[in-house]
Amino acid sequence: MKQLNLDLGEKSYPIYIGQNLLNQEELLISHISGKQVMIVTDAIVAPLYLSKVKNLLSSFEVIEVILPDGEEYKILDTVNTIFTALLEVCFDRSCTLIALGGGVVGDITGFAAASYQRGVDFIQIPTTLLSQVDSSVGGKTGVNHALGKNMIGSFHQPKCVVIDVDTLDTLDDRQYSAGLAEVIKYGLLGNADFLSYLQNNIDSLMSRDKNLVIKIVHQSCMDKANIVAQDELEVGKRALLNLGHTFGHAIENTLGYGVYLHGEAVAVGMLMAVKLSALEGFITNKEVQLVKDLLQKANLPVVISSKINYQTFVNAMSVDKKVINREVRLILMEKIGQAFISNDYQQSNLEQIIKGFL
Ligand code: GLY
């Protein structure tokens, strides 16, 4: 097992990465301080791993909530379902919520934990590649609004993150590829060596070589933990982790949540950001092609499959947490492996890129 520490002073926590971790009782229960535990999972993950996690918690009072699967359920109503279940059994402020599932379960559960009785503990057990490399680490929690992705939420750090890569054995290929989009993101935004590594090993990664999978999960978590430790609340550098996300969120919002998986929308969004960076004169068309090739080898989309109205798309882009004083700030590439946040791009270049994809 590998262990990382996200260094946030009193809020610091470990990230455990390895195989067979869902059989290791101590790992989990050493981070639970009270006696009451709620496991939140979804209809896909429950039959696979819920009893395994429950078995680790025999000395606790455990209740469970099984949510419907999908991004379209990442809404306030679902959070309310969790509050109702907690109140029905009178769970108090000493309780711990465990998020067992992908990014949607993690974000909803974290937000419920951030708000229930003004904040209770929670633990992340991510079971998809995307949640293992990104959303379970760093304490971003929340839900979508019909008018904007992740618009309602809170920063609330988990007590620990338990990443058992064996759970990826049951993950379908589409979800696995969606997770690779966020892995590629780390290479693009700040780690050119990692990007080369991914390019050189993409075939073995697509056949899910376990050692390679552990290596990329570990490297991604390390890169993310490093950035979050410097800028927990995203006043600066953490925004780089949103490479491709302003475009991606607009794709998800305009097509309807759940049509493109989050990672798929981010893949297209990253290509848009990379192409805009080339048009702005930072990187070459050859480098754009290398990124596109990698995304395609990872079985990720590089086009938007349905027609979207230009103005509708631009409006959706303006509902973004990086918008300040109505100015859309984008993450662009200064060079491959080095991103920066910009409000200084040519509007005509942005328009050309968006129109080229719609
Ligand atoms: N997923 C981007 C972040 O956690 O900041």
Coordinates of N, CA and C in Angstrom, one line a residue, residues 71 102-104 126-137 168 171 175-183 186 224 245 261-264 266:
E71 N -25.2 11.5 -12.9 CA -25.0 12.9 -12.6 C -26.3 13.7 -12.5
G102 N -18.6 6.7 -6.9 CA -17.9 7.6 -7.8 C -18.0 9.0 -7.4
G103 N -17.7 9.9 -8.3 CA -17.6 11.4 -8.0 C -18.9 11.9 -7.6
V104 N -20.0 11.4 -8.1 CA -21.3 12.0 -7.8 C -21.6 11.7 -6.3
P126 N -13.5 6.1 -2.9 CA -13.9 6.2 -4.3 C -13.7 4.9 -5.0
T127 N -14.7 4.6 -5.9 CA -14.7 3.3 -6.6 C -14.6 3.5 -8.1
T128 N -14.5 4.7 -8.6 CA -14.2 4.9 -10.1 C -12.9 5.6 -10.3
L129 N -12.3 5.4 -11.5 CA -11.0 6.0 -11.7 C -11.0 7.5 -11.5
L130 N -12.1 8.1 -12.0 CA -12.2 9.6 -11.9 C -12.2 10.1 -10.5
S131 N -13.0 9.4 -9.7 CA -13.1 9.8 -8.3 C -11.8 9.5 -7.5
Q132 N -11.1 8.4 -7.9 CA -9.8 8.1 -7.3 C -8.7 9.0 -7.6
V133 N -8.7 9.6 -8.8 CA -7.6 10.5 -9.2 C -7.9 12.0 -9.0
D134 N -9.2 12.3 -8.7 CA -9.5 13.7 -8.6 C -10.5 14.0 -7.5
S135 N -11.8 13.6 -7.7 CA -12.9 14.3 -6.9 C -12.8 13.9 -5.4
S136 N -12.2 12.7 -5.1 CA -12.3 12.3 -3.7 C -11.2 13.1 -2.9
V137 N -10.3 13.7 -3.6 CA -9.2 14.4 -2.9 C -9.4 15.9 -3.0
L168 N -11.7 -1.0 -9.4 CA -11.7 -0.7 -10.8 C -12.0 -1.9 -11.7
L171 N -15.4 -1.7 -13.0 CA -15.7 -0.4 -13.7 C -15.8 -0.6 -15.2
Q175 N -16.5 4.4 -18.3 CA -16.1 5.1 -17.0 C -14.6 5.1 -16.8
Y176 N -14.0 4.1 -17.1 CA -12.5 4.0 -17.0 C -11.8 5.1 -17.9
S177 N -12.3 5.2 -19.1 CA -11.7 6.2 -20.0 C -12.0 7.6 -19.5
A178 N -13.2 7.8 -18.9 CA -13.6 9.1 -18.4 C -12.6 9.5 -17.3
G179 N -12.2 8.5 -16.5 CA -11.2 8.8 -15.4 C -9.9 9.2 -16.0
L180 N -9.5 8.5 -17.1 CA -8.2 8.8 -17.7 C -8.1 10.3 -18.2
A181 N -9.3 10.9 -18.5 CA -9.3 12.3 -18.9 C -8.7 13.1 -17.8
E182 N -9.1 12.9 -16.6 CA -8.6 13.7 -15.5 C -7.1 13.4 -15.2
V183 N -6.7 12.1 -15.5 CA -5.3 11.8 -15.3 C -4.4 12.5 -16.3
Y186 N -3.6 16.2 -15.4 CA -2.5 16.5 -14.5 C -1.2 16.6 -15.4
K224 N -2.3 16.4 -7.2 CA -3.4 17.1 -6.7 C -3.2 17.6 -5.3
H245 N -12.4 22.5 -17.9 CA -13.7 22.4 -17.2 C -14.7 23.4 -17.5
L261 N -20.4 11.8 -19.9 CA -19.8 11.6 -18.5 C -19.0 12.8 -18.3
H262 N -18.8 13.2 -17.0 CA -18.0 14.4 -16.7 C -16.6 14.3 -17.3
G263 N -15.9 13.2 -17.2 CA -14.6 13.0 -17.8 C -14.6 13.2 -19.3
E264 N -15.7 12.7 -19.9 CA -15.8 12.8 -21.4 C -15.9 14.3 -21.8
V266 N -14.9 16.8 -20.1 CA -13.6 17.4 -19.8 C -12.6 17.1 -20.9

